[in-house]
Amino acid sequence: EVQLLESGGGLVQPGGSLRLSCAASGFIFSTYSMSWVRQAPGKGLEWVSGISGSGGYTNKPDSVKGRFTISRDNSKNTLYLQMNSLRAEDTAVYYCVKPPTGCPSGCAAFHIWGQGTMVTVSS
Amino acid sequence: QSALTQPPSVSGSPGQSVTISCTGTSSDIGSYDRVSWYHQPPGTAPKLMIYEVSSRPSGVPDRFSGSKSGNTASLTISGLQAEDEADYYCSSYTTSNTVIFGGGTKLTVL
């Protein structure tokens, strides 16, 4: 069974840092691009970072450029999101997501979602 | 880049069909067939219902169908059921190699 298990969320002060992890199982992790998607309380979905299967290509929206860094360790089947200079508007549930089987490069679609990890930025 | 535009709410009675629209620009929906739709009941993670405009993942009923014309994509749900009540989100790949979502549509089954 394909599973994604996020960890690392919590309460952090504005300007602080946090590193999220996502342990993947049930599929050949290194062959799939992966992404992080977040959802602020009561709000919609926002894609925050994506990374190729090899880790050689990453991208992110302007809202997190210069602050968030996505990475992966294919030997550990783990995806990461390093978040620096956190702001109140970064408060959200962060989901680790995998594309559909047959779309290893992504299809810009997110089939498997983790349970999410909550990040709260507040003083 | 601005979010895709969806109606805030739609409604329908059981057995009826409803269509949710998702309007973008020539820099996203108009440039790629990489439109997806997600269903999110309250308190749960989103579920992928449609990808690449009209493909359904295994397990998604064929009551759900997707289409695209120009800069606008649509999700049609036929034979509406009570369990279809949820928030629905569209998304698209963009010419900036990013992914953007719509603001979401609340579907109410009357």
mmCIF file of C-alpha atoms in Angstrom:
data_model
loop_
_atom_site.group_PDB
_atom_site.id
_atom_site.type_symbol
_atom_site.label_atom_id
_atom_site.label_comp_id
_atom_site.label_asym_id
_atom_site.label_seq_id
_atom_site.Cartn_x
_atom_site.Cartn_y
_atom_site.Cartn_z
ATOM 1 C CA GLU A 1 0.000 0.000 0.000
ATOM 2 C CA VAL A 2 1.271 3.433 -0.940
ATOM 3 C CA GLN A 3 1.700 5.624 2.135
ATOM 4 C CA LEU A 4 3.044 9.075 2.927
ATOM 5 C CA LEU A 5 3.657 10.052 6.526
ATOM 6 C CA GLU A 6 4.523 13.656 7.345
ATOM 7 C CA SER A 7 6.191 14.857 10.514
ATOM 8 C CA GLY A 8 7.928 17.931 11.879
ATOM 9 C CA GLY A 9 5.068 20.389 12.214
ATOM 10 C CA GLY A 10 4.490 22.486 15.310
ATOM 11 C CA LEU A 11 4.367 25.969 16.772
ATOM 12 C CA VAL A 12 7.116 28.383 15.720
ATOM 13 C CA GLN A 13 7.625 32.112 16.203
ATOM 14 C CA PRO A 14 7.593 34.542 13.263
ATOM 15 C CA GLY A 15 11.007 34.560 11.630
ATOM 16 C CA GLY A 16 11.750 31.048 12.833
ATOM 17 C CA SER A 17 12.514 27.849 10.945
ATOM 18 C CA LEU A 18 11.042 24.383 10.708
ATOM 19 C CA ARG A 19 11.892 21.260 8.724
ATOM 20 C CA LEU A 20 9.132 18.941 7.583
ATOM 21 C CA SER A 21 9.748 15.326 6.622
ATOM 22 C CA CYS A 22 7.666 12.865 4.638
ATOM 23 C CA ALA A 23 8.397 9.144 4.823
ATOM 24 C CA ALA A 24 7.222 7.330 1.708
ATOM 25 C CA SER A 25 6.497 3.626 1.302
ATOM 26 C CA GLY A 26 4.801 1.212 -1.071
ATOM 27 C CA PHE A 27 6.263 2.562 -4.318
ATOM 28 C CA ILE A 28 9.611 3.197 -5.997
ATOM 29 C CA PHE A 29 10.180 6.624 -4.480
ATOM 30 C CA SER A 30 13.084 7.679 -6.696
ATOM 31 C CA THR A 31 11.033 7.349 -9.878
ATOM 32 C CA TYR A 32 8.387 9.902 -8.915
ATOM 33 C CA SER A 33 8.434 13.662 -8.688
ATOM 34 C CA MET A 34 6.969 14.822 -5.369
ATOM 35 C CA SER A 35 5.407 18.003 -4.051
ATOM 36 C CA TRP A 36 4.226 19.801 -0.933
ATOM 37 C CA VAL A 37 0.756 21.373 -0.864
ATOM 38 C CA ARG A 38 -0.591 23.438 2.021
ATOM 39 C CA GLN A 39 -3.999 24.519 3.254
ATOM 40 C CA ALA A 40 -4.465 27.390 5.671
ATOM 41 C CA PRO A 41 -7.323 26.999 8.193
ATOM 42 C CA GLY A 42 -10.642 27.425 6.399
ATOM 43 C CA LYS A 43 -8.891 28.300 3.137
ATOM 44 C CA GLY A 44 -8.079 26.661 -0.188
ATOM 45 C CA LEU A 45 -5.135 24.645 -1.444
ATOM 46 C CA GLU A 46 -1.744 26.075 -2.389
ATOM 47 C CA TRP A 47 1.130 24.222 -4.059
ATOM 48 C CA VAL A 48 4.353 25.256 -2.317
ATOM 49 C CA SER A 49 7.157 23.195 -3.866
ATOM 50 C CA GLY A 50 7.920 20.398 -6.293
ATOM 51 C CA ILE A 51 10.983 18.239 -6.942
ATOM 52 C CA SER A 52 11.937 15.800 -9.685
ATOM 53 C CA GLY A 53 12.588 12.121 -8.966
ATOM 54 C CA SER A 54 16.350 12.555 -9.019
ATOM 55 C CA GLY A 55 16.174 15.751 -6.991
ATOM 56 C CA GLY A 56 17.944 17.667 -9.722
ATOM 57 C CA TYR A 57 15.043 19.999 -10.499
ATOM 58 C CA THR A 58 12.918 21.961 -8.062
ATOM 59 C CA ASN A 59 10.426 24.777 -8.339
ATOM 60 C CA LYS A 60 8.184 26.824 -6.101
ATOM 61 C CA PRO A 61 5.762 29.759 -6.298
ATOM 62 C CA ASP A 62 6.842 33.325 -5.612
ATOM 63 C CA SER A 63 5.101 33.259 -2.210
ATOM 64 C CA VAL A 64 7.820 30.999 -0.770
ATOM 65 C CA LYS A 65 10.842 31.714 -3.002
ATOM 66 C CA GLY A 66 13.931 32.498 -0.996
ATOM 67 C CA ARG A 67 12.385 31.005 2.159
ATOM 68 C CA PHE A 68 11.385 27.376 1.479
ATOM 69 C CA THR A 69 13.629 24.630 0.099
ATOM 70 C CA ILE A 70 12.423 21.213 -1.002
ATOM 71 C CA SER A 71 14.813 18.255 -1.063
ATOM 72 C CA ARG A 72 14.760 14.472 -0.996
ATOM 73 C CA ASP A 73 16.882 11.540 0.098
ATOM 74 C CA ASN A 74 16.080 8.650 -2.213
ATOM 75 C CA SER A 75 18.201 6.272 -0.121
ATOM 76 C CA LYS A 76 15.825 6.939 2.788
ATOM 77 C CA ASN A 77 12.597 7.294 0.736
ATOM 78 C CA THR A 78 12.094 10.654 2.413
ATOM 79 C CA LEU A 79 10.979 14.090 1.189
ATOM 80 C CA TYR A 80 11.819 17.273 3.076
ATOM 81 C CA LEU A 81 10.680 20.880 3.238
ATOM 82 C CA GLN A 82 12.998 23.357 4.951
ATOM 83 C CA MET A 83 11.032 26.459 5.892
ATOM 84 C CA ASN A 84 12.886 29.613 6.966
ATOM 85 C CA SER A 85 11.790 33.168 7.783
ATOM 86 C CA LEU A 86 8.323 31.879 8.616
ATOM 87 C CA ARG A 87 5.399 34.290 8.624
ATOM 88 C CA ALA A 88 1.925 34.167 10.137
ATOM 89 C CA GLU A 89 0.506 33.548 6.655
ATOM 90 C CA ASP A 90 2.506 30.299 6.436
ATOM 91 C CA THR A 91 0.220 28.814 9.102
ATOM 92 C CA ALA A 92 -1.385 25.792 7.451
ATOM 93 C CA VAL A 93 -1.635 22.031 7.206
ATOM 94 C CA TYR A 94 1.211 20.862 4.989
ATOM 95 C CA TYR A 95 0.632 17.781 2.835
ATOM 96 C CA CYS A 96 3.198 15.610 1.112
ATOM 97 C CA VAL A 97 1.762 14.461 -2.239
ATOM 98 C CA LYS A 98 2.561 11.912 -4.961
ATOM 99 C CA PRO A 99 1.368 11.923 -8.572
ATOM 100 C CA PRO A 100 -0.738 9.138 -10.107
ATOM 101 C CA THR A 101 0.924 5.891 -11.174
ATOM 102 C CA GLY A 102 1.820 6.282 -14.828
ATOM 103 C CA CYS A 103 2.684 9.939 -14.299
ATOM 104 C CA PRO A 104 6.146 9.733 -12.781
ATOM 105 C CA SER A 105 7.042 13.215 -13.980
ATOM 106 C CA GLY A 106 3.912 14.529 -12.332
ATOM 107 C CA CYS A 107 1.105 15.391 -14.730
ATOM 108 C CA ALA A 108 0.764 18.279 -12.259
ATOM 109 C CA ALA A 109 -1.671 16.019 -10.379
ATOM 110 C CA PHE A 110 -1.622 14.823 -6.790
ATOM 111 C CA HIS A 111 -3.067 11.360 -6.237
ATOM 112 C CA ILE A 112 -1.731 10.191 -2.898
ATOM 113 C CA TRP A 113 -1.872 12.585 0.071
ATOM 114 C CA GLY A 114 -0.365 12.181 3.506
ATOM 115 C CA GLN A 115 -2.406 12.914 6.618
ATOM 116 C CA GLY A 116 -0.818 16.359 6.828
ATOM 117 C CA THR A 117 1.221 18.104 9.492
ATOM 118 C CA MET A 118 0.114 21.377 11.076
ATOM 119 C CA VAL A 119 2.459 24.353 11.131
ATOM 120 C CA THR A 120 1.466 27.305 13.295
ATOM 121 C CA VAL A 121 3.452 30.536 13.096
ATOM 122 C CA SER A 122 2.630 32.735 16.060
ATOM 123 C CA SER A 123 4.284 34.631 18.876
ATOM 124 C CA GLN B 1 0.198 34.260 -10.436
ATOM 125 C CA SER B 2 -3.507 34.584 -9.578
ATOM 126 C CA ALA B 3 -5.589 31.607 -8.555
ATOM 127 C CA LEU B 4 -7.946 29.952 -11.028
ATOM 128 C CA THR B 5 -11.537 31.215 -10.783
ATOM 129 C CA GLN B 6 -14.277 28.892 -9.523
ATOM 130 C CA PRO B 7 -17.839 29.696 -8.426
ATOM 131 C CA PRO B 8 -18.019 29.809 -4.600
ATOM 132 C CA SER B 9 -20.947 27.415 -4.502
ATOM 133 C CA VAL B 10 -23.171 25.175 -6.591
ATOM 134 C CA SER B 11 -26.058 22.939 -5.627
ATOM 135 C CA GLY B 12 -28.210 20.181 -7.009
ATOM 136 C CA SER B 13 -30.729 17.555 -5.997
ATOM 137 C CA PRO B 14 -29.971 13.845 -5.804
ATOM 138 C CA GLY B 15 -29.918 12.281 -9.249
ATOM 139 C CA GLN B 16 -29.347 15.574 -11.052
ATOM 140 C CA SER B 17 -26.175 16.721 -12.812
ATOM 141 C CA VAL B 18 -24.050 19.677 -11.800
ATOM 142 C CA THR B 19 -21.125 21.342 -13.515
ATOM 143 C CA ILE B 20 -18.355 23.295 -11.816
ATOM 144 C CA SER B 21 -16.315 25.681 -13.945
ATOM 145 C CA CYS B 22 -12.664 26.660 -13.533
ATOM 146 C CA THR B 23 -11.416 29.648 -15.477
ATOM 147 C CA GLY B 24 -7.762 30.427 -16.028
ATOM 148 C CA THR B 25 -5.663 32.109 -18.668
ATOM 149 C CA SER B 26 -3.524 31.304 -21.679
ATOM 150 C CA SER B 27 -0.626 30.867 -19.249
ATOM 151 C CA ASP B 28 -2.176 27.900 -17.480
ATOM 152 C CA ILE B 29 -5.357 26.065 -18.529
ATOM 153 C CA GLY B 30 -5.089 27.390 -22.071
ATOM 154 C CA SER B 31 -1.544 26.092 -22.515
ATOM 155 C CA TYR B 32 -1.633 22.583 -21.094
ATOM 156 C CA ASP B 33 -3.928 19.581 -20.714
ATOM 157 C CA ARG B 34 -2.793 19.295 -17.117
ATOM 158 C CA VAL B 35 -5.977 20.192 -15.304
ATOM 159 C CA SER B 36 -6.938 18.256 -12.195
ATOM 160 C CA TRP B 37 -9.964 18.193 -9.911
ATOM 161 C CA TYR B 38 -10.075 17.358 -6.189
ATOM 162 C CA HIS B 39 -12.914 16.519 -3.827
ATOM 163 C CA GLN B 40 -12.530 17.402 -0.138
ATOM 164 C CA PRO B 41 -15.203 16.536 2.421
ATOM 165 C CA PRO B 42 -14.841 18.490 5.688
ATOM 166 C CA GLY B 43 -11.938 17.451 7.885
ATOM 167 C CA THR B 44 -10.332 15.141 5.335
ATOM 168 C CA ALA B 45 -7.431 15.339 2.908
ATOM 169 C CA PRO B 46 -8.288 16.139 -0.717
ATOM 170 C CA LYS B 47 -8.942 13.254 -3.102
ATOM 171 C CA LEU B 48 -7.950 13.321 -6.776
ATOM 172 C CA MET B 49 -11.009 12.825 -8.983
ATOM 173 C CA ILE B 50 -9.798 13.886 -12.442
ATOM 174 C CA TYR B 51 -6.342 14.524 -13.931
ATOM 175 C CA GLU B 52 -5.055 15.516 -17.355
ATOM 176 C CA VAL B 53 -8.440 17.170 -18.021
ATOM 177 C CA SER B 54 -10.523 14.005 -18.251
ATOM 178 C CA SER B 55 -8.687 10.966 -16.842
ATOM 179 C CA ARG B 56 -10.031 9.235 -13.745
ATOM 180 C CA PRO B 57 -7.839 7.444 -11.212
ATOM 181 C CA SER B 58 -8.833 3.889 -10.417
ATOM 182 C CA GLY B 59 -11.810 3.790 -8.080
ATOM 183 C CA VAL B 60 -13.365 7.116 -9.088
ATOM 184 C CA PRO B 61 -16.907 6.563 -10.408
ATOM 185 C CA ASP B 62 -17.603 7.406 -14.041
ATOM 186 C CA ARG B 63 -20.274 9.818 -12.781
ATOM 187 C CA PHE B 64 -17.366 12.248 -12.584
ATOM 188 C CA SER B 65 -16.135 13.664 -15.885
ATOM 189 C CA GLY B 66 -13.883 16.509 -16.932
ATOM 190 C CA SER B 67 -13.509 18.667 -20.014
ATOM 191 C CA LYS B 68 -11.747 21.788 -21.236
ATOM 192 C CA SER B 69 -12.406 24.511 -23.775
ATOM 193 C CA GLY B 70 -9.921 27.314 -24.234
ATOM 194 C CA ASN B 71 -9.012 28.780 -20.858
ATOM 195 C CA THR B 72 -11.884 27.119 -18.983
ATOM 196 C CA ALA B 73 -12.112 23.615 -17.553
ATOM 197 C CA SER B 74 -15.236 21.945 -16.203
ATOM 198 C CA LEU B 75 -16.099 19.116 -13.841
ATOM 199 C CA THR B 76 -19.478 17.460 -14.323
ATOM 200 C CA ILE B 77 -21.006 15.203 -11.707
ATOM 201 C CA SER B 78 -23.975 13.209 -12.951
ATOM 202 C CA GLY B 79 -26.408 11.220 -10.839
ATOM 203 C CA LEU B 80 -25.675 13.409 -7.824
ATOM 204 C CA GLN B 81 -25.429 11.554 -4.518
ATOM 205 C CA ALA B 82 -25.404 12.786 -0.925
ATOM 206 C CA GLU B 83 -21.778 11.731 -0.475
ATOM 207 C CA ASP B 84 -20.729 14.057 -3.301
ATOM 208 C CA GLU B 85 -21.301 17.015 -0.986
ATOM 209 C CA ALA B 86 -17.864 18.537 -0.423
ATOM 210 C CA ASP B 87 -15.496 21.275 -1.511
ATOM 211 C CA TYR B 88 -14.089 20.870 -5.016
ATOM 212 C CA TYR B 89 -10.837 22.356 -6.256
ATOM 213 C CA CYS B 90 -9.360 22.582 -9.731
ATOM 214 C CA SER B 91 -5.666 22.979 -10.510
ATOM 215 C CA SER B 92 -3.477 23.539 -13.550
ATOM 216 C CA TYR B 93 0.131 23.468 -14.595
ATOM 217 C CA THR B 94 1.446 26.845 -15.713
ATOM 218 C CA THR B 95 3.963 28.242 -18.174
ATOM 219 C CA SER B 96 6.126 29.112 -15.163
ATOM 220 C CA ASN B 97 6.433 25.392 -14.394
ATOM 221 C CA THR B 98 4.321 25.829 -11.268
ATOM 222 C CA VAL B 99 0.904 24.525 -10.220
ATOM 223 C CA ILE B 100 -1.964 26.793 -9.272
ATOM 224 C CA PHE B 101 -5.293 25.930 -7.655
ATOM 225 C CA GLY B 102 -8.739 27.435 -7.884
ATOM 226 C CA GLY B 103 -10.336 29.028 -4.851
ATOM 227 C CA GLY B 104 -12.687 26.091 -4.351
ATOM 228 C CA THR B 105 -16.398 25.443 -4.866
ATOM 229 C CA LYS B 106 -18.750 24.186 -2.171
ATOM 230 C CA LEU B 107 -21.174 21.616 -3.586
ATOM 231 C CA THR B 108 -24.407 21.241 -1.669
ATOM 232 C CA VAL B 109 -26.690 18.292 -2.336
ATOM 233 C CA LEU B 110 -30.203 19.503 -1.592
#
